[in-house]
Short mmCIF file of C-alpha atoms in Angstrom, two decimals:
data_model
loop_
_atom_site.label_atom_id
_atom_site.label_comp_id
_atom_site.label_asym_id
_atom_site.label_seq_id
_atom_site.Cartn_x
_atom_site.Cartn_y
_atom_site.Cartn_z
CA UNK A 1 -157.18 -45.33 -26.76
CA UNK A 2 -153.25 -45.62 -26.44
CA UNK A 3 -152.87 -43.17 -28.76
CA UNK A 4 -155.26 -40.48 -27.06
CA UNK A 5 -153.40 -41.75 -23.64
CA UNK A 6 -150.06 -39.86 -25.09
CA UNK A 7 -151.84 -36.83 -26.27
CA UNK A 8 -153.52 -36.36 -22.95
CA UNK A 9 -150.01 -37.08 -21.43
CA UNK A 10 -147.98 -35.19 -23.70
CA UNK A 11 -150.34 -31.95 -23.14
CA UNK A 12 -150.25 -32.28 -19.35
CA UNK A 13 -146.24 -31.84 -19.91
CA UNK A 14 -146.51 -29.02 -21.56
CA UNK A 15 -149.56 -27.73 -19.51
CA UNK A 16 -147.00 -28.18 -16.54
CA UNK A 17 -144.16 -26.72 -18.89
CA UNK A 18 -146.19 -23.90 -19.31
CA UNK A 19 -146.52 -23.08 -16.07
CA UNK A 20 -142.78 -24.01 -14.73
CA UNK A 21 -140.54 -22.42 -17.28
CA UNK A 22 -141.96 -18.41 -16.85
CA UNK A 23 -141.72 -18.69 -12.76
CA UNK A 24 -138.00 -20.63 -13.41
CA UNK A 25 -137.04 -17.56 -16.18
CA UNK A 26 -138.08 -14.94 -13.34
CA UNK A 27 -135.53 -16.34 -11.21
CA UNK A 28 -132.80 -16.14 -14.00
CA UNK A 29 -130.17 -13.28 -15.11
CA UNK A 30 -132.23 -11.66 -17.41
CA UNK A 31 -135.14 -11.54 -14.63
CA UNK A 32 -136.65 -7.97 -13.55
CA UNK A 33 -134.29 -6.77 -10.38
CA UNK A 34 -136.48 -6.55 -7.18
CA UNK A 35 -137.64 -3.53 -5.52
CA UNK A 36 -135.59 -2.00 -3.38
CA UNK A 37 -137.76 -1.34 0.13
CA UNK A 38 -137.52 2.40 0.96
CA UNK A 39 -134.75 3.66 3.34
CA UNK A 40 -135.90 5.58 6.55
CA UNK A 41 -135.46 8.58 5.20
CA UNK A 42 -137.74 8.16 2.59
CA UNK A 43 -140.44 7.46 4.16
CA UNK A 44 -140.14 9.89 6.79
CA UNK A 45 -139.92 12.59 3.26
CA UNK A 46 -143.46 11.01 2.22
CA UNK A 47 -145.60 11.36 5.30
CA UNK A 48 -143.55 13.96 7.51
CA UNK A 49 -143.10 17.59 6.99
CA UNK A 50 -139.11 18.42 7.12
CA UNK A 51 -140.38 20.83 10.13
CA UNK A 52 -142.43 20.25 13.06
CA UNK A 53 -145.79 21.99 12.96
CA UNK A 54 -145.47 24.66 15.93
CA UNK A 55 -147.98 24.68 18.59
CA UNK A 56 -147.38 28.13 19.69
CA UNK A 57 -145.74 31.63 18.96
CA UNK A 58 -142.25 31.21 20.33
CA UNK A 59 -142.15 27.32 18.64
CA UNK A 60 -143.56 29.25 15.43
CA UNK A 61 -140.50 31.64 15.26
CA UNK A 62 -137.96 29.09 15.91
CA UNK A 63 -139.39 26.42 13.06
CA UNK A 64 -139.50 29.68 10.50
CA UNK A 65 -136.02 30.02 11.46
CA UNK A 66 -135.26 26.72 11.16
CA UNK A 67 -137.13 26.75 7.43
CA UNK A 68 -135.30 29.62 6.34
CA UNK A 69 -131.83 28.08 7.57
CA UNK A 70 -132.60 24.87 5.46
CA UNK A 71 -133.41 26.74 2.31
CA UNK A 72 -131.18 29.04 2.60
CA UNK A 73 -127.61 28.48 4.84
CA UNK A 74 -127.66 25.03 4.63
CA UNK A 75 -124.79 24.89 1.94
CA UNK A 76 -120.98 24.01 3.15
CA UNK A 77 -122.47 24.33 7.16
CA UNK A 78 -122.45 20.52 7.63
CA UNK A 79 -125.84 20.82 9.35
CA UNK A 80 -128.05 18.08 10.86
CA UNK A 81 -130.85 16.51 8.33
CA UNK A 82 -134.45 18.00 9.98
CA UNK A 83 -134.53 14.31 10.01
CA UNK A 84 -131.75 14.04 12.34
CA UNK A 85 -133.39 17.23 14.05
CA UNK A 86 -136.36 15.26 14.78
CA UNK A 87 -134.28 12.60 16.65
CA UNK A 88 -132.28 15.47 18.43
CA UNK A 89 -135.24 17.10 19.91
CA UNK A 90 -137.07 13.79 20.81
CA UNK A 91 -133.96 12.18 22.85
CA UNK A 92 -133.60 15.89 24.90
CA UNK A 93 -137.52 16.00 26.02
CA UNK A 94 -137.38 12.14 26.79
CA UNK A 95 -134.35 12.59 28.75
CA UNK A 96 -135.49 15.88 30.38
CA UNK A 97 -132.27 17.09 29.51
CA UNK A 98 -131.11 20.22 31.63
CA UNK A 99 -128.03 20.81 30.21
CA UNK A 100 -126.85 19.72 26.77
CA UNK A 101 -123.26 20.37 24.96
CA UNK A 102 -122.91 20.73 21.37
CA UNK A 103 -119.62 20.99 19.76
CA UNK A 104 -119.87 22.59 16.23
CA UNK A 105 -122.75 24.89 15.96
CA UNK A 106 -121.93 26.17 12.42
CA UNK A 107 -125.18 28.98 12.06
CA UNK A 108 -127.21 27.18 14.64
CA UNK A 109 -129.88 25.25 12.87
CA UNK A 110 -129.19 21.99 15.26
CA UNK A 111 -128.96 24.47 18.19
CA UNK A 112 -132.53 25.38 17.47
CA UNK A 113 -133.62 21.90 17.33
CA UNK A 114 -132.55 21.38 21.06
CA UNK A 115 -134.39 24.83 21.55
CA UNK A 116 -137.57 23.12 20.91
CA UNK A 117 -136.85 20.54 23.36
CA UNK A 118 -135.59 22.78 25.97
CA UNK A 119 -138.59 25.23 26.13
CA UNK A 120 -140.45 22.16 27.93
CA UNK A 121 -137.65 20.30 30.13
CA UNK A 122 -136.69 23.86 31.14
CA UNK A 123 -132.39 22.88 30.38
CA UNK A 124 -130.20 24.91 28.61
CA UNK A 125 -127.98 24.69 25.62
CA UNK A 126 -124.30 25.21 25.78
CA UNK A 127 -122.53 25.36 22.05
CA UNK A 128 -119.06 26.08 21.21
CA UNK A 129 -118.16 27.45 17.33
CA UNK A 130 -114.50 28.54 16.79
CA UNK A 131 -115.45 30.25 13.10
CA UNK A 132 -116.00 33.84 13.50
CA UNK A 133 -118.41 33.98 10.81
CA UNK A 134 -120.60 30.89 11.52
CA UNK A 135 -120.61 32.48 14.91
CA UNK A 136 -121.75 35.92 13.71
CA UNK A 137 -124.46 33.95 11.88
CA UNK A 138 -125.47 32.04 14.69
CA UNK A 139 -125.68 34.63 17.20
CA UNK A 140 -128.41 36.59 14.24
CA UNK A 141 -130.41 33.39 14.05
CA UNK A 142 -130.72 32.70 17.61
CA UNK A 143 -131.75 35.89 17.91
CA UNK A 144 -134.13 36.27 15.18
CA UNK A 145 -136.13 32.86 16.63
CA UNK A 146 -136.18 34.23 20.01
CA UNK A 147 -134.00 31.36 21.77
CA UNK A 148 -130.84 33.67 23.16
CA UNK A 149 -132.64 32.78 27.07
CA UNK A 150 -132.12 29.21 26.46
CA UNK A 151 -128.59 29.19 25.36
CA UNK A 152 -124.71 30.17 25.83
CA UNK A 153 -122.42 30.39 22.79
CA UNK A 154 -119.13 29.86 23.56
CA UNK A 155 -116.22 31.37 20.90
CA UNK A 156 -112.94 29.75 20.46
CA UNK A 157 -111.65 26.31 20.24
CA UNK A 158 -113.55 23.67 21.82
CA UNK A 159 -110.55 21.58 22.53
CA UNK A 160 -109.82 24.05 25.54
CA UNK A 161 -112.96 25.77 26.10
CA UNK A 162 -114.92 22.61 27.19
CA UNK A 163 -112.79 22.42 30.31
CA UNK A 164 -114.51 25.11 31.52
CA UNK A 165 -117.39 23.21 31.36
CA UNK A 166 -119.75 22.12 34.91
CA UNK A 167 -121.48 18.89 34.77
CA UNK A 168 -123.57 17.03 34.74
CA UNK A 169 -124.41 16.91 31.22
CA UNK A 170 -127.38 15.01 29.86
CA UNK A 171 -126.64 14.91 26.47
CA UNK A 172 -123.82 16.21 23.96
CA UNK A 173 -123.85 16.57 20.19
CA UNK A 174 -120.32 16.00 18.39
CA UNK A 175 -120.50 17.82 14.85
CA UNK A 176 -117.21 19.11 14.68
CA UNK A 177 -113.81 18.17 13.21
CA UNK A 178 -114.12 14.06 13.11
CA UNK A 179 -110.61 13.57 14.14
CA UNK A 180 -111.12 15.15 17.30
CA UNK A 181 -113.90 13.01 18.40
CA UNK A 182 -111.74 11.22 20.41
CA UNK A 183 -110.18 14.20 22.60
CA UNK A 184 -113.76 15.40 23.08
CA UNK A 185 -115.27 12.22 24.23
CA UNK A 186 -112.25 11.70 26.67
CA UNK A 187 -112.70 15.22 28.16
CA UNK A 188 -116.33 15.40 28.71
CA UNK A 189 -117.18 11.86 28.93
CA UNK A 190 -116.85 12.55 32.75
CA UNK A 191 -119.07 15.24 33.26
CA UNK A 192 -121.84 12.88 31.24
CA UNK A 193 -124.01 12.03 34.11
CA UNK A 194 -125.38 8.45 33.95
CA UNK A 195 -127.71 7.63 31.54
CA UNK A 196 -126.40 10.63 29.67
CA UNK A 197 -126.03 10.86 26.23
CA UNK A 198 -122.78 11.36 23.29
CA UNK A 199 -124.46 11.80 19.53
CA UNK A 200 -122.03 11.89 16.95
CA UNK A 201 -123.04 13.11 13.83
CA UNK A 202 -121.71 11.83 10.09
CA UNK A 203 -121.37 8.17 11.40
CA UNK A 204 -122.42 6.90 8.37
CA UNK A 205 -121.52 9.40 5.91
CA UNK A 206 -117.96 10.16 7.00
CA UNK A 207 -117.25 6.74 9.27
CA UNK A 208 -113.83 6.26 7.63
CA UNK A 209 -112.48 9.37 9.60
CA UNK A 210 -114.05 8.58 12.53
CA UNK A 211 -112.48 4.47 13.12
CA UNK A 212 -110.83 5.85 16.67
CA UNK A 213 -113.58 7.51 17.74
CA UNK A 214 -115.81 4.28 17.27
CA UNK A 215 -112.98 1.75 18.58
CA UNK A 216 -112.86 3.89 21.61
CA UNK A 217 -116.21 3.81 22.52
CA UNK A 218 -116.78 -0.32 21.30
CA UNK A 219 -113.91 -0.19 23.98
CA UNK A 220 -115.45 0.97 26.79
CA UNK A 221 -117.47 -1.70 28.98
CA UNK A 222 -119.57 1.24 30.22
CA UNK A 223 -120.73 3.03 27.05
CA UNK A 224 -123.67 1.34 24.96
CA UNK A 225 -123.72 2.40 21.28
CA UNK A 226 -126.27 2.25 18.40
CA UNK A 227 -125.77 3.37 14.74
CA UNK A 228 -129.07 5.33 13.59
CA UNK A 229 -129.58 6.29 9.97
CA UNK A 230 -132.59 8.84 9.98
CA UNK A 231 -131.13 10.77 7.08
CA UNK A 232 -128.04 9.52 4.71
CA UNK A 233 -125.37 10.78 7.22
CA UNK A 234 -125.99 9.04 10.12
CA UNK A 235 -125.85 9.49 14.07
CA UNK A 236 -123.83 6.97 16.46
CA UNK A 237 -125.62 7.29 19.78
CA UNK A 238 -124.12 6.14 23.05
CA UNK A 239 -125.29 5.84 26.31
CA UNK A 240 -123.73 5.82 29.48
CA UNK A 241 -124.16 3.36 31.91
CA UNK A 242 -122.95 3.99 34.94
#
């Protein structure tokens, strides 16, 4: 009986060995690496289309344009992510935005973006370009998606042409030159009504040229900022308080 006491004993260890040593090897270096979740952007790429289905004729000639821009001018223009896009358009119709400011609008493909926003909160765009080219191609798309009503492109540098500017301003899209973030936010900061809106773009993808712009606004006790990361690049959004 003593004897068949060990052999029951001695199988229960290595029953219990059996079943302890795989879990312990999953946990060691040679263990499979763990699946990485999927990033926003993924999974907006597997249930979203990059465009927004349009819902009538002027939206369906602004989202060809839009198409045709992304397949085909998106190289070396620095453009928005339709991602990003998405997130554009959404904040304008939620703030009812009647005037917006972008600063960089390369051939327009974010422009258009806020076009399909402002056809329903009945604002308009104002977007400065100092390239002559980008401009040129601008000025065909808008006009090719029907949107010149809704907009005023303004030539030159931005730096000087923004003091022209009225407010209030509801929202304004930085995609320009990162080091002059800071100059732009100064000078139009002011004419952001409350609640109003400053959307840099590249705040993930080229941060390290843009440390002043974010100490200035981590700075300000009125300004409340949030990093969103709908494509790789990034948008820093901040809000006005008061």
């Amino acid at each position: 009986m003593r004897g068949w006491r060990w052999i029951v004993a001695g199988a229960g260890i290595v029953l219990f060995a059996a079943v302890l040593v795989p879990r312990v090897r999953t946990q060691g270096p040679n263990a499979p690496a763990k699946k990485r979740p999927p990033n926003a952007l993924e999974v907006s790429r597997q249930f979203l289309t990059l465009h927004p289905q349009p819902r009538d004729e002027a939206e369906r000639k602004i989202v060809a344009a839009l198409e045709d821009m992304h397949v085909n001018q998106s190289r070396g223009m620095g453009n928005v992510w339709p991602e990003d896009g998405r997130v554009l358009r959404m904040l304008t119709e939620t703030l009812g935005a009647k005037h917006v400011v972008e600063i960089g609008t390369a051939n327009g493909y974010s422009a258009l973006w806020f076009c399909l926003a402002l056809r329903s909160t009945g604002g308009k765009l104002t977007t400065h370009e100092i390239d002559p080219q980008r401009i040129a191609l601008a000025k065909a798309n808008f006009k090719r998606a029907g949107v010149e009503p809704l907009l005023t492109l303004v030539e030159g540098d931005a730096h000087q042409t923004i003091t022209r500017l009225e407010g209030p301003i509801d929202l304004v899209l930085l995609d320009a030159e990162k080091e002059g973030f800071t100059d732009y936010l100064s000078q139009l900061l002011p004419r952001v009504r409350s609640g109003g809106l400053i959307i840099a773009h590249d705040s993930s993808g080229q941060a390290d040229q843009m440390h002043d712009y974010f100490q200035a606004i981590a700075s300000n006790p009125d300004l409340e900022t949030a990093f969103v990361d709908a494509s790789r690049w990034g948008m820093c959004i901040t809000r006005k308080m008061k």
